Coordinates of C-alpha atoms in Angstrom, one line a residue:
M1 CA -82.2 -71.8 -49.1
T2 CA -82.9 -68.3 -48.0
T3 CA -80.5 -65.4 -47.2
F4 CA -77.2 -66.0 -45.4
A5 CA -78.0 -64.2 -42.1
D6 CA -81.6 -65.6 -41.8
K7 CA -81.6 -69.0 -43.4
T8 CA -82.8 -72.5 -43.4
F9 CA -80.2 -75.3 -43.0
T10 CA -77.8 -75.6 -46.0
A11 CA -77.7 -79.1 -47.6
P12 CA -74.3 -80.7 -46.8
E13 CA -73.7 -81.5 -50.5
L14 CA -73.6 -77.7 -51.2
I15 CA -71.0 -76.9 -48.6
R16 CA -67.2 -76.8 -49.1
N17 CA -64.9 -76.4 -46.1
F18 CA -61.3 -75.5 -47.0
C19 CA -58.3 -73.7 -45.6
I20 CA -55.2 -72.0 -47.1
I21 CA -51.9 -73.3 -45.9
A22 CA -48.5 -72.0 -46.9
H23 CA -45.1 -70.8 -45.8
I24 CA -44.8 -67.3 -44.2
D25 CA -45.2 -64.5 -46.7
H26 CA -46.4 -66.6 -49.7
G27 CA -49.6 -64.6 -49.9
K28 CA -52.3 -66.4 -47.8
S29 CA -53.9 -63.3 -46.4
T30 CA -53.8 -61.5 -49.7
L31 CA -55.5 -64.4 -51.4
A32 CA -58.1 -64.4 -48.6
D33 CA -58.7 -60.7 -49.3
R34 CA -59.3 -61.4 -53.1
I35 CA -61.7 -64.2 -52.3
L36 CA -63.7 -62.0 -49.9
Q37 CA -64.0 -59.3 -52.5
L38 CA -64.8 -61.8 -55.4
T39 CA -67.6 -63.5 -53.4
G40 CA -69.2 -60.2 -52.6
V41 CA -69.1 -60.4 -48.8
L42 CA -66.6 -57.5 -48.6
D43 CA -67.4 -54.2 -50.4
E44 CA -64.9 -51.5 -51.4
R45 CA -66.0 -49.3 -48.5
T46 CA -65.2 -51.8 -45.8
Y47 CA -62.2 -53.4 -47.5
R48 CA -58.7 -53.1 -45.9
A49 CA -55.6 -55.1 -46.7
Q50 CA -55.1 -58.4 -44.7
Y51 CA -58.8 -58.1 -43.6
L52 CA -58.8 -61.4 -41.7
D53 CA -55.7 -60.4 -39.6
R54 CA -57.7 -58.8 -36.8
M55 CA -55.0 -58.2 -34.1
D56 CA -52.9 -55.0 -34.2
I57 CA -49.8 -57.1 -33.7
E58 CA -50.6 -59.2 -36.8
R59 CA -51.0 -56.1 -38.9
E60 CA -47.8 -54.4 -37.6
R61 CA -45.6 -57.5 -38.2
G62 CA -47.3 -58.6 -41.4
I63 CA -47.8 -62.1 -40.1
T64 CA -50.9 -64.2 -39.3
I65 CA -51.0 -65.5 -35.7
K66 CA -54.6 -66.6 -35.3
A67 CA -56.6 -68.8 -37.8
Q68 CA -59.7 -67.0 -38.9
N69 CA -62.9 -68.4 -40.5
V70 CA -65.4 -66.8 -42.9
R71 CA -68.5 -68.0 -44.8
L72 CA -68.8 -67.2 -48.5
P73 CA -71.5 -67.6 -51.2
W74 CA -70.3 -69.0 -54.6
T75 CA -72.3 -70.0 -57.6
V76 CA -71.0 -72.7 -60.1
A77 CA -73.0 -73.7 -63.2
G78 CA -76.1 -72.0 -61.7
T79 CA -75.9 -73.8 -58.4
D80 CA -75.4 -71.8 -55.2
H81 CA -72.7 -73.2 -52.9
V82 CA -71.5 -72.2 -49.4
L83 CA -67.7 -72.0 -48.9
H84 CA -66.2 -71.9 -45.4
L85 CA -62.6 -70.5 -45.7
I86 CA -60.1 -70.7 -42.9
D87 CA -57.0 -68.5 -43.2
T88 CA -54.1 -70.1 -41.2
P89 CA -50.7 -68.9 -39.9
G90 CA -47.4 -69.8 -41.7
H91 CA -44.9 -69.9 -38.8
V92 CA -43.7 -73.2 -37.4
D93 CA -44.5 -71.8 -33.9
F94 CA -48.2 -71.6 -34.8
T95 CA -48.5 -75.1 -36.5
Y96 CA -50.9 -76.0 -33.8
E97 CA -53.3 -73.3 -35.1
V98 CA -53.0 -74.9 -38.5
S99 CA -53.7 -78.4 -37.2
R100 CA -56.9 -77.0 -35.4
A101 CA -58.1 -75.4 -38.7
L102 CA -57.6 -78.7 -40.6
E103 CA -59.9 -80.5 -38.2
A104 CA -62.8 -78.3 -39.5
C105 CA -62.0 -78.8 -43.2
E106 CA -62.2 -81.4 -46.0
G107 CA -59.8 -79.6 -48.4
A108 CA -56.7 -77.4 -48.4
I109 CA -55.3 -74.9 -50.9
L110 CA -51.5 -75.4 -50.8
L111 CA -50.1 -72.0 -51.8
V112 CA -46.5 -71.6 -53.1
D113 CA -44.7 -68.4 -54.1
A114 CA -43.8 -68.7 -57.8
A115 CA -40.7 -66.7 -57.2
Q116 CA -39.4 -68.6 -54.2
G117 CA -40.7 -72.2 -54.6
I118 CA -41.3 -74.7 -51.9
E119 CA -40.1 -73.8 -48.4
A120 CA -39.6 -76.0 -45.3
Q121 CA -42.9 -74.9 -43.7
T122 CA -44.8 -75.6 -47.0
L123 CA -43.8 -79.3 -46.7
A124 CA -44.7 -79.4 -43.0
N125 CA -48.2 -78.0 -43.7
L126 CA -48.6 -80.3 -46.7
Y127 CA -47.9 -83.4 -44.5
L128 CA -50.3 -82.1 -41.9
A129 CA -53.0 -81.9 -44.6
L130 CA -52.2 -85.4 -46.0
D131 CA -52.3 -86.9 -42.5
K132 CA -55.9 -85.7 -42.2
D133 CA -56.8 -87.1 -45.7
L134 CA -57.7 -83.7 -47.0
A135 CA -58.0 -82.9 -50.7
V136 CA -55.0 -80.8 -51.6
I137 CA -55.2 -78.2 -54.4
P138 CA -51.7 -77.0 -55.4
V139 CA -51.5 -73.3 -56.4
L140 CA -48.7 -71.1 -57.5
N141 CA -49.1 -67.5 -56.3
K142 CA -47.4 -64.2 -57.4
I143 CA -47.1 -65.3 -61.1
D144 CA -47.1 -61.5 -61.9
L145 CA -43.7 -60.9 -60.3
P146 CA -40.7 -60.4 -62.6
A147 CA -38.7 -63.0 -60.8
A148 CA -41.5 -65.6 -61.0
D149 CA -40.6 -69.0 -62.6
P150 CA -43.9 -70.8 -62.5
D151 CA -42.9 -73.6 -64.9
R152 CA -40.0 -74.6 -62.8
Y153 CA -41.8 -74.5 -59.5
A154 CA -44.9 -76.2 -60.9
A155 CA -42.7 -79.2 -61.8
E156 CA -41.2 -79.1 -58.3
L157 CA -44.6 -79.0 -56.7
A158 CA -46.0 -81.8 -59.0
H159 CA -43.0 -84.0 -58.1
I160 CA -43.7 -83.7 -54.4
I161 CA -47.5 -84.0 -54.5
G162 CA -47.6 -86.6 -57.2
C163 CA -49.7 -84.8 -59.8
E164 CA -49.0 -83.4 -63.3
P165 CA -47.5 -79.8 -63.7
E166 CA -50.6 -78.8 -65.6
D167 CA -52.7 -79.6 -62.6
V168 CA -51.0 -76.8 -60.6
L169 CA -53.2 -73.7 -60.7
R170 CA -51.5 -70.3 -61.3
V171 CA -52.9 -67.2 -59.7
S172 CA -51.9 -63.7 -58.6
A173 CA -53.6 -62.8 -55.3
K174 CA -52.5 -59.2 -55.8
T175 CA -54.3 -58.7 -59.1
G176 CA -57.0 -61.3 -58.7
H177 CA -55.9 -63.3 -61.8
G178 CA -57.0 -66.9 -61.6
V179 CA -58.8 -66.6 -58.3
R180 CA -62.2 -67.2 -59.9
E181 CA -61.0 -70.4 -61.5
L182 CA -59.5 -71.4 -58.1
L183 CA -62.8 -71.1 -56.3
D184 CA -64.5 -73.2 -59.1
E185 CA -61.8 -75.8 -58.5
V186 CA -62.5 -75.8 -54.8
V187 CA -66.1 -76.7 -55.5
V188 CA -65.1 -79.5 -57.9
S189 CA -62.1 -81.0 -55.9
V190 CA -63.0 -80.6 -52.2
P191 CA -65.5 -83.2 -51.1
P192 CA -68.7 -82.1 -49.3
P193 CA -68.9 -82.7 -45.5
T194 CA -70.4 -86.0 -44.4
G195 CA -72.6 -86.4 -41.4
Q196 CA -76.0 -87.6 -40.3
Y197 CA -78.7 -84.9 -40.6
D198 CA -81.2 -86.5 -38.2
A199 CA -78.6 -87.8 -35.6
P200 CA -78.1 -86.2 -32.2
A201 CA -76.2 -83.0 -32.5
R202 CA -72.4 -83.1 -32.3
A203 CA -70.2 -80.1 -33.0
M204 CA -66.5 -79.8 -32.5
I205 CA -65.0 -76.7 -30.8
F206 CA -61.9 -75.7 -32.9
D207 CA -61.3 -72.2 -31.4
S208 CA -62.7 -69.8 -28.8
V209 CA -62.1 -66.2 -27.8
Y210 CA -63.0 -64.1 -24.7
D211 CA -65.3 -61.0 -25.2
T212 CA -65.4 -58.5 -22.3
Y213 CA -69.1 -57.8 -22.8
R214 CA -70.5 -61.1 -24.1
G215 CA -68.3 -63.7 -22.4
V216 CA -66.8 -66.7 -24.1
V217 CA -67.4 -66.9 -27.9
T218 CA -66.9 -70.5 -29.2
Y219 CA -66.2 -71.4 -32.8
I220 CA -67.6 -74.7 -33.9
R221 CA -67.9 -77.1 -36.8
V222 CA -71.1 -79.1 -36.8
M223 CA -70.4 -82.8 -37.6
D224 CA -73.9 -84.4 -37.0
G225 CA -77.4 -83.1 -36.4
R226 CA -78.6 -79.5 -35.9
I227 CA -78.1 -76.8 -33.3
H228 CA -80.8 -74.2 -32.7
P229 CA -80.7 -70.9 -30.7
R230 CA -82.2 -70.9 -27.2
E231 CA -81.8 -74.7 -26.8
R232 CA -79.7 -76.0 -23.9
I233 CA -76.4 -77.5 -24.8
R234 CA -73.9 -79.7 -23.0
M235 CA -70.1 -79.8 -23.1
M236 CA -69.3 -83.5 -23.2
S237 CA -65.8 -83.3 -21.5
T238 CA -67.0 -81.3 -18.4
G239 CA -70.8 -82.2 -18.5
A240 CA -71.6 -78.4 -18.0
T241 CA -74.9 -77.3 -19.5
H242 CA -75.7 -73.8 -20.8
E243 CA -78.5 -72.1 -22.7
L244 CA -77.6 -70.9 -26.2
L245 CA -78.1 -67.1 -26.2
E246 CA -76.9 -66.7 -29.8
I247 CA -75.7 -68.8 -32.7
G248 CA -74.4 -67.4 -36.0
I249 CA -72.0 -67.4 -38.9
I250 CA -68.9 -65.2 -39.8
S251 CA -69.5 -63.5 -43.1
P252 CA -67.0 -61.8 -42.6
E253 CA -68.4 -60.2 -39.4
P254 CA -70.5 -62.2 -36.9
K255 CA -74.2 -62.5 -37.9
P256 CA -76.8 -64.3 -35.9
C257 CA -78.8 -67.0 -37.7
D258 CA -81.6 -69.6 -37.1
G259 CA -79.2 -72.5 -36.5
L260 CA -76.4 -74.6 -37.9
G261 CA -76.6 -77.9 -39.6
V262 CA -74.3 -80.7 -40.8
G263 CA -71.0 -79.4 -42.1
E264 CA -71.6 -75.8 -41.2
V265 CA -69.0 -73.6 -39.4
G266 CA -70.1 -70.8 -37.1
Y267 CA -70.0 -69.5 -33.5
L268 CA -72.1 -69.8 -30.4
M269 CA -72.4 -67.7 -27.2
T270 CA -73.8 -68.8 -23.9
G271 CA -72.9 -65.7 -21.8
V272 CA -70.5 -67.8 -19.7
K273 CA -67.7 -65.8 -18.2
D274 CA -65.6 -68.8 -17.0
V275 CA -63.0 -69.3 -19.6
R276 CA -62.4 -72.9 -18.6
Q277 CA -65.9 -73.9 -19.8
S278 CA -65.0 -74.0 -23.5
R279 CA -62.1 -76.3 -24.2
V280 CA -60.8 -76.5 -27.7
G281 CA -61.4 -80.1 -29.0
D282 CA -64.4 -80.6 -26.8
T283 CA -67.7 -81.8 -28.3
V284 CA -70.9 -79.8 -28.0
T285 CA -74.3 -81.6 -28.0
S286 CA -77.9 -81.0 -27.0
E287 CA -78.8 -81.5 -23.3
K288 CA -82.0 -83.4 -24.3
R289 CA -81.6 -86.4 -26.6
G290 CA -77.9 -85.5 -27.0
A291 CA -75.1 -87.7 -28.3
T292 CA -73.4 -90.3 -26.0
E293 CA -70.1 -90.7 -27.9
P294 CA -67.9 -87.5 -28.2
L295 CA -66.0 -86.7 -31.3
V296 CA -62.3 -87.6 -31.3
G297 CA -60.7 -84.7 -29.4
Q298 CA -57.7 -82.8 -30.6
R299 CA -54.3 -83.7 -29.4
Y300 CA -53.0 -80.9 -27.2
P301 CA -49.4 -79.8 -28.0
R302 CA -46.6 -80.2 -25.6
P303 CA -44.8 -77.0 -24.7
M304 CA -41.2 -77.0 -26.1
V305 CA -39.8 -73.8 -24.6
F306 CA -40.3 -72.6 -21.0
A307 CA -39.8 -69.1 -19.6
G308 CA -40.9 -67.3 -16.4
L309 CA -43.2 -64.2 -16.8
Y310 CA -43.1 -61.8 -13.8
P311 CA -45.0 -58.5 -13.3
M312 CA -42.7 -55.5 -12.8
D313 CA -45.1 -54.4 -10.1
G314 CA -45.8 -57.3 -7.6
S315 CA -49.4 -56.0 -7.1
D316 CA -50.1 -56.9 -10.8
Y317 CA -49.8 -60.7 -10.0
P318 CA -53.6 -61.3 -9.9
N319 CA -54.1 -59.3 -13.1
L320 CA -51.4 -61.5 -14.8
R321 CA -53.2 -64.7 -13.7
E322 CA -56.6 -63.4 -15.1
A323 CA -54.9 -62.3 -18.3
L324 CA -53.2 -65.7 -18.8
D325 CA -56.6 -67.4 -18.2
K326 CA -58.2 -65.3 -20.9
L327 CA -55.3 -65.7 -23.3
Q328 CA -55.2 -69.4 -22.9
L329 CA -58.8 -69.6 -24.2
N330 CA -57.7 -67.9 -27.4
D331 CA -54.4 -69.8 -27.5
A332 CA -54.8 -73.4 -26.3
S333 CA -51.1 -74.2 -26.8
L334 CA -50.1 -71.9 -23.9
A335 CA -49.4 -73.6 -20.6
Y336 CA -48.6 -72.0 -17.3
E337 CA -48.3 -72.6 -13.6
P338 CA -47.4 -70.3 -10.6
E339 CA -43.9 -70.0 -9.4
N340 CA -41.9 -67.5 -7.3
S341 CA -38.4 -66.3 -7.4
A342 CA -36.3 -64.7 -4.6
A343 CA -35.2 -62.0 -7.1
L344 CA -38.4 -61.4 -9.1
G345 CA -41.2 -62.2 -6.7
F346 CA -44.4 -64.1 -7.7
G347 CA -45.0 -64.9 -11.4
F348 CA -45.7 -67.8 -13.7
R349 CA -43.7 -70.5 -15.4
C350 CA -45.1 -70.6 -19.0
G351 CA -44.7 -73.2 -21.7
F352 CA -44.5 -72.1 -25.4
L353 CA -44.2 -73.8 -28.8
G354 CA -41.2 -71.7 -29.7
L355 CA -39.4 -68.4 -29.2
L356 CA -41.8 -66.4 -31.5
H357 CA -44.7 -67.8 -29.6
L358 CA -43.1 -66.6 -26.4
E359 CA -42.5 -63.1 -27.9
I360 CA -46.0 -62.8 -29.3
T361 CA -47.6 -64.0 -26.0
R362 CA -45.7 -61.5 -23.9
D363 CA -46.5 -58.7 -26.4
R364 CA -50.2 -59.6 -26.3
L365 CA -50.2 -59.6 -22.5
E366 CA -48.6 -56.2 -22.4
R367 CA -50.9 -54.7 -25.1
E368 CA -54.3 -56.3 -24.4
F369 CA -54.1 -56.3 -20.6
D370 CA -51.9 -53.3 -19.9
L371 CA -49.2 -55.3 -18.0
D372 CA -45.5 -54.5 -17.6
L373 CA -43.6 -57.9 -17.6
I374 CA -40.1 -59.3 -17.2
S375 CA -39.4 -62.7 -18.9
T376 CA -36.6 -64.9 -17.8
A377 CA -34.2 -66.6 -20.2
P378 CA -36.1 -69.4 -22.1
N379 CA -35.1 -73.1 -21.7
V380 CA -36.4 -76.5 -22.7
V381 CA -37.5 -79.4 -20.6
Y382 CA -34.8 -81.8 -19.3
R383 CA -35.3 -85.2 -17.8
V384 CA -32.7 -85.9 -15.1
V385 CA -32.1 -89.4 -13.8
L386 CA -30.3 -89.6 -10.4
D387 CA -28.0 -92.4 -9.3
D388 CA -30.7 -93.9 -7.2
G389 CA -33.0 -94.2 -10.3
T390 CA -35.2 -91.2 -9.4
E391 CA -36.4 -89.2 -12.4
V392 CA -36.9 -85.4 -12.3
D393 CA -38.4 -83.2 -15.1
V394 CA -36.6 -79.9 -15.0
T395 CA -38.4 -76.9 -16.7
N396 CA -36.6 -74.3 -14.6
P397 CA -32.9 -74.1 -13.5
S398 CA -34.1 -73.7 -9.9
D399 CA -35.6 -77.3 -10.1
W400 CA -32.2 -78.8 -10.8
P401 CA -31.7 -81.7 -8.3
S402 CA -28.9 -81.5 -5.8
G403 CA -28.2 -85.3 -5.6
K404 CA -25.6 -87.2 -7.6
I405 CA -26.8 -87.2 -11.3
G406 CA -26.6 -90.3 -13.4
E407 CA -28.0 -89.3 -16.8
I408 CA -29.5 -86.1 -18.3
H409 CA -31.9 -86.4 -21.3
E410 CA -32.5 -83.4 -23.5
P411 CA -35.2 -83.0 -26.2
V412 CA -34.0 -83.4 -29.8
V413 CA -35.7 -82.2 -33.0
K414 CA -35.6 -83.2 -36.6
C415 CA -34.6 -80.0 -38.4
T416 CA -35.3 -79.6 -42.1
V417 CA -33.5 -76.8 -44.0
I418 CA -34.2 -75.9 -47.6
A419 CA -31.8 -73.6 -49.3
P420 CA -30.0 -72.9 -52.6
A421 CA -27.2 -75.5 -53.2
D422 CA -24.5 -72.8 -53.1
F423 CA -25.0 -72.5 -49.3
V424 CA -24.6 -76.2 -48.3
G425 CA -21.2 -75.7 -46.8
P426 CA -22.1 -72.8 -44.4
I427 CA -25.3 -74.6 -43.4
M428 CA -23.4 -77.8 -42.5
E429 CA -20.8 -75.9 -40.6
L430 CA -23.5 -74.1 -38.6
C431 CA -25.5 -77.2 -37.8
E432 CA -22.4 -79.2 -36.7
S433 CA -21.3 -76.3 -34.4
R434 CA -24.7 -76.6 -32.7
R435 CA -24.2 -80.4 -32.0
G436 CA -26.2 -81.4 -35.1
D437 CA -26.1 -84.9 -36.5
M438 CA -26.8 -85.1 -40.3
Q439 CA -29.6 -87.5 -41.2
G440 CA -29.7 -86.9 -45.0
M441 CA -29.6 -84.5 -47.9
D442 CA -31.8 -84.5 -51.1
Y443 CA -31.8 -82.2 -54.1
L444 CA -35.3 -81.0 -54.8
S445 CA -34.0 -79.5 -58.1
E446 CA -30.7 -78.7 -59.7
S447 CA -30.3 -75.5 -57.6
R448 CA -32.3 -76.3 -54.3
V449 CA -31.3 -78.7 -51.6
E450 CA -33.0 -80.1 -48.5
L451 CA -30.8 -81.0 -45.5
R452 CA -32.1 -83.0 -42.5
Y453 CA -30.4 -82.8 -39.1
L454 CA -31.0 -84.2 -35.7
M455 CA -30.3 -81.4 -33.3
P456 CA -30.8 -80.6 -29.6
M457 CA -33.8 -78.3 -29.2
A458 CA -31.9 -76.0 -26.8
E459 CA -29.5 -75.2 -29.7
I460 CA -32.4 -74.1 -32.0
V461 CA -34.6 -72.0 -29.8
F462 CA -32.3 -69.1 -29.3
D463 CA -30.5 -67.6 -32.3
F464 CA -30.2 -70.5 -34.7
F465 CA -32.6 -69.2 -37.3
D466 CA -31.0 -65.7 -37.3
A467 CA -27.6 -67.3 -37.8
L468 CA -29.0 -69.5 -40.6
K469 CA -30.4 -66.5 -42.4
S470 CA -27.1 -64.6 -42.0
R471 CA -25.1 -67.4 -43.5
T472 CA -27.5 -68.0 -46.5
R473 CA -28.2 -64.3 -47.2
G474 CA -31.8 -64.8 -46.2
Y475 CA -32.5 -67.6 -48.7
A476 CA -32.8 -70.6 -46.3
S477 CA -36.1 -71.7 -44.7
M478 CA -36.3 -74.0 -41.7
D479 CA -38.9 -76.3 -40.1
Y480 CA -38.5 -78.6 -37.1
E481 CA -40.5 -81.3 -35.2
E482 CA -39.7 -83.0 -31.9
V483 CA -38.6 -86.6 -32.2
G484 CA -37.6 -87.7 -28.7
T485 CA -34.7 -87.2 -26.3
Q486 CA -31.0 -88.0 -26.1
T487 CA -28.4 -88.1 -23.3
A488 CA -26.2 -85.0 -23.0
N489 CA -23.4 -83.7 -20.8
L490 CA -25.2 -80.7 -19.3
V491 CA -24.5 -78.6 -16.2
K492 CA -26.3 -75.9 -14.3
V493 CA -24.4 -72.6 -14.2
D494 CA -25.2 -70.4 -11.1
I495 CA -24.5 -66.7 -11.0
L496 CA -23.4 -65.6 -7.5
L497 CA -23.6 -62.0 -6.2
Q498 CA -21.4 -61.7 -3.1
G499 CA -21.6 -65.4 -2.6
E500 CA -25.4 -65.6 -3.0
A501 CA -27.0 -67.4 -6.0
V502 CA -29.5 -65.3 -8.0
D503 CA -32.0 -67.8 -9.3
A504 CA -33.2 -65.6 -12.2
F505 CA -29.7 -65.7 -13.8
S506 CA -29.1 -69.4 -13.5
A507 CA -29.0 -71.5 -16.8
I508 CA -28.6 -75.1 -17.9
V509 CA -26.1 -75.3 -20.7
H510 CA -23.8 -77.9 -22.3
R511 CA -20.5 -78.3 -20.4
D512 CA -18.5 -77.0 -23.4
Q513 CA -20.5 -73.8 -23.4
A514 CA -20.6 -73.2 -19.6
Y515 CA -17.5 -71.0 -19.5
G516 CA -18.7 -68.8 -22.3
Y517 CA -22.1 -68.3 -20.6
G518 CA -20.6 -67.6 -17.2
T519 CA -18.1 -65.1 -18.6
K520 CA -20.8 -63.3 -20.7
M521 CA -23.3 -63.0 -17.8
A522 CA -20.6 -61.9 -15.3
T523 CA -19.3 -59.2 -17.7
R524 CA -22.9 -58.0 -18.5
L525 CA -23.9 -57.8 -14.8
R526 CA -20.7 -55.8 -13.9
E527 CA -21.8 -53.2 -16.4
L528 CA -25.5 -53.2 -15.3
I529 CA -25.4 -53.3 -11.5
P530 CA -24.6 -49.9 -10.0
R531 CA -21.6 -49.5 -7.7
Q532 CA -22.2 -50.1 -4.0
Q533 CA -20.5 -48.8 -0.9
F534 CA -18.5 -52.0 -0.9
E535 CA -16.8 -54.3 -3.4
V536 CA -19.1 -56.8 -5.0
P537 CA -17.7 -60.0 -6.6
I538 CA -19.8 -61.5 -9.4
Q539 CA -19.0 -65.2 -9.9
A540 CA -20.2 -67.9 -12.2
A541 CA -20.1 -71.4 -10.7
I542 CA -20.8 -75.0 -11.5
G543 CA -21.7 -76.6 -8.2
S544 CA -18.9 -75.4 -5.9
R545 CA -16.4 -74.7 -8.6
I546 CA -16.0 -71.1 -9.8
I547 CA -15.5 -70.8 -13.5
A548 CA -15.6 -67.0 -14.1
R549 CA -15.4 -63.8 -12.0
E550 CA -15.8 -60.1 -12.3
T551 CA -15.7 -57.4 -9.6
I552 CA -17.8 -54.3 -9.1
R553 CA -15.4 -51.8 -7.5
A554 CA -16.6 -50.0 -4.4
M555 CA -17.6 -46.3 -4.4
R556 CA -14.9 -44.6 -2.4
K557 CA -15.4 -41.4 -0.5
D558 CA -12.3 -39.2 -0.3
V559 CA -11.8 -39.0 3.5
L560 CA -8.5 -37.2 3.1
S561 CA -10.1 -34.2 1.3
K562 CA -9.9 -32.0 4.4
C563 CA -6.3 -33.0 5.4
Y564 CA -4.1 -30.4 3.9
G565 CA -0.9 -31.7 5.4
G566 CA 0.2 -32.4 9.0
D567 CA 1.0 -35.8 10.5
I568 CA 0.8 -38.8 8.1
T569 CA -0.5 -40.9 11.0
R570 CA -3.8 -38.9 11.0
K571 CA -4.3 -39.7 7.3
R572 CA -3.5 -43.4 7.9
K573 CA -6.0 -43.5 10.8
L574 CA -8.8 -42.1 8.6
L575 CA -8.0 -44.6 5.8
E576 CA -7.9 -47.6 8.3
R577 CA -11.3 -46.6 9.8
Q578 CA -12.8 -46.4 6.2
K579 CA -11.4 -49.8 5.4
E580 CA -12.9 -51.3 8.6
G581 CA -16.3 -49.7 7.8
K582 CA -16.3 -51.2 4.3
K583 CA -15.3 -54.6 5.6
R584 CA -18.2 -54.5 8.1
M585 CA -20.6 -53.3 5.4
K586 CA -19.5 -56.1 3.1
M587 CA -20.4 -58.6 5.7
V588 CA -23.9 -57.3 6.4
G589 CA -24.8 -55.4 3.2
R590 CA -27.0 -56.7 0.5
V591 CA -26.5 -56.2 -3.2
E592 CA -29.5 -54.3 -4.6
V593 CA -30.1 -55.3 -8.3
P594 CA -32.5 -52.8 -9.9
Q595 CA -35.3 -54.1 -12.1
E596 CA -33.7 -52.4 -15.2
A597 CA -30.6 -54.6 -14.7
F598 CA -32.8 -57.8 -14.6
V599 CA -34.6 -56.7 -17.8
A600 CA -31.3 -55.9 -19.6
A601 CA -29.4 -59.0 -18.4
L602 CA -32.2 -61.4 -19.3
S603 CA -32.7 -59.8 -22.7
T604 CA -30.3 -61.8 -24.8
D605 CA -29.0 -60.2 -27.9
E606 CA -30.9 -62.7 -30.1
S607 CA -34.3 -62.9 -28.6
P608 CA -35.7 -59.9 -26.8
D609 CA -36.3 -56.6 -28.3
K610 CA -35.6 -56.9 -31.9
P611 CA -37.7 -54.7 -34.1
P612 CA -40.6 -56.5 -35.6
S613 CA -39.2 -56.2 -39.1
D614 CA -36.2 -58.4 -38.2
R615 CA -38.3 -61.3 -37.1
S616 CA -41.7 -61.0 -38.8
K617 CA -40.7 -62.6 -42.0
S618 CA -38.9 -65.6 -40.6
G619 CA -40.4 -69.1 -40.7
K620 CA -39.4 -69.6 -37.2
K621 CA -38.3 -66.8 -34.9

C-alpha cells in the first residue's frame, strides 16, 4: 500500500469503518478533533476546534447538523490500518443523518458524558446501531471534570449494553487521555468490511452536496468491486450514466486518488449540475459489466412537521425553488411542494423532521442563498375521514375539508424522558396537561428515572421541550419516535379580518384549546395591524361560530376643529357626513396587513427568533 492520496487499493481486512454517536454536547466533535490530531492528518497550523463542523451555523450554535466523514491512518502492532470516521449529529431532529452514517459503518463508538450519564438520545442512537448489527464500543468521556462519576455511569452503561463495567473505556477528549487506547480498541473490536473484490462494482450513496463550481459531489461507500477515475458509471435507480471526472478520499480535506475498493469511503464527481441525479440511498455501478441487483436502499424519513416558506419579495420565488432543490441534495429529509396563499403569495409547503430542523433549514436558506423568508406556523399531518368515507390528508389548515367530518386522526409519538427522580411530579403534570398517556416508568439507577408517554405530536413540536427544561432546571433529556395515529377532537380556527378569513393565520387545534388560540391571535393582531380609516373587527371563528373578537378602532379626523361656536346643527351635519363616509369606506375598503405584522404574528413566543444559545444545547428544539 502506497501513500494515501496516490494509492493502490487497500485490503478490506485493514479497513475499519466506524462512527461516533452520542447525545448532544457529550463531546463527539471534540473527540473527533483529538483523533484527527493523534492520527497526524491535522497539524497544529491547520487545527481549529470542531474541525469537522464545516457550516457557520454549526460553529455558532455549537451543534453538529451534518454527518462528516474522514479517512485516517493508524498503526497497531506494526500493521498499518485505514480508519474511516464519521462524526454524527446528536439532536433527535437529525436522527436521519445518524441512520445514513450507520449504513456506511461496521462499528460505533457510543459516547457518554461521565458527569451527566445516559440521556434519552443516547438510547435512541444505541438502538439504531444495534438494529444495524454494529459493534458498539461504550466510552465515558469528560472523566477529567470535577463532577464526573465514571464508576457510577460505567455501571449504568454496562447494565444497558450487557457488558462488564471494566469493558467501558474512559477518555477525556479535551486532554486526549485514553484516545490512543480507544483507537486500538476500534481496530480490535470493529469487524473489517465484507465484500467481493472481483465482483461488479456496487457503491452506496450515503450523502451528497452541491458545489457551485464543480456540480454535485457524491459521498459513497464501496460495497463490492472497484471504481476507477474516468470510467463511466450508472445510477441504478434512474439509469443515468456519467463519466467520472474525479474520485477521491477525505483526509480531512478532499484528495483525488486512483480509485476506491471494497469497504472504502470517499467521494466522486461527474460534473453534473442537476441535483436530482444523485439520490441518497441509490447504488452506483459501472456502465460496462455493471451489477444487476442494487443494494438495499435507505428508507426515506416521513416529514413530521409542516410549515409554509414564502419569500418576502415575490420576485424571489424562482430563487427559493432553486435553493430548496440544492438544499434537498444536502438534506434528503427535507420535502417540499409549491403552494400559494392569498395573503403571502407564492411559496412552498415544506416538511421537516422537527422544529429545530425547520429553524436550521430556514436559517440556511437565508444565509447560503441570500433570501428573506416568512414561515407560517408549523403543524403536523392530520387524516380526516368524512361521513361519506372519503379520507383527506391535511398538511395545511387551508386543506381542511368543508364537508361533514366523521373522524380526525392525529399522529402520536412515544416520548421518552430521562431525568433525576426529584422531578417526576412536575414531568408527569406537564405530560398530562399535553394530553399524554403514561406507558411506563423505570429507574435506571437510584437517582435517575425514565418515563415513557404516548403523546400527540402536535403537543410536542411547539414549546414542550422548553417547558420540560424549565420544570426540571435543565436536567431532563427527551427523545421521541412516531408510533401511529389516534382519533382526536380537533377543530380549525379561522381568523377573520372584517369578515374575510386570512389563510396564513388559520390553525388546527384541539377543541379545548381553540378559545385560547383565538383570543391570543386576535389580541396580537390588534396590536400589530395599524389603525385604518374605518373600524376593523378581528374575529376568531370555528366554522360559522365566533369564539373571540377584538376591534381596531378607526382613525378619526377632527372635523370640528374649525368650528369655534355657532349653530350646533352645523357641527352635527359635519359629524353625520363623516359617519356616512366611514360607513361607505368600511363596505368597500380592504384591510392592509403589512409584512412585518405577518412576521410578528406568525412568530410564536416559543419557536421563532430565540437566540441560538437558548436552543443549541437541547436534545430536541
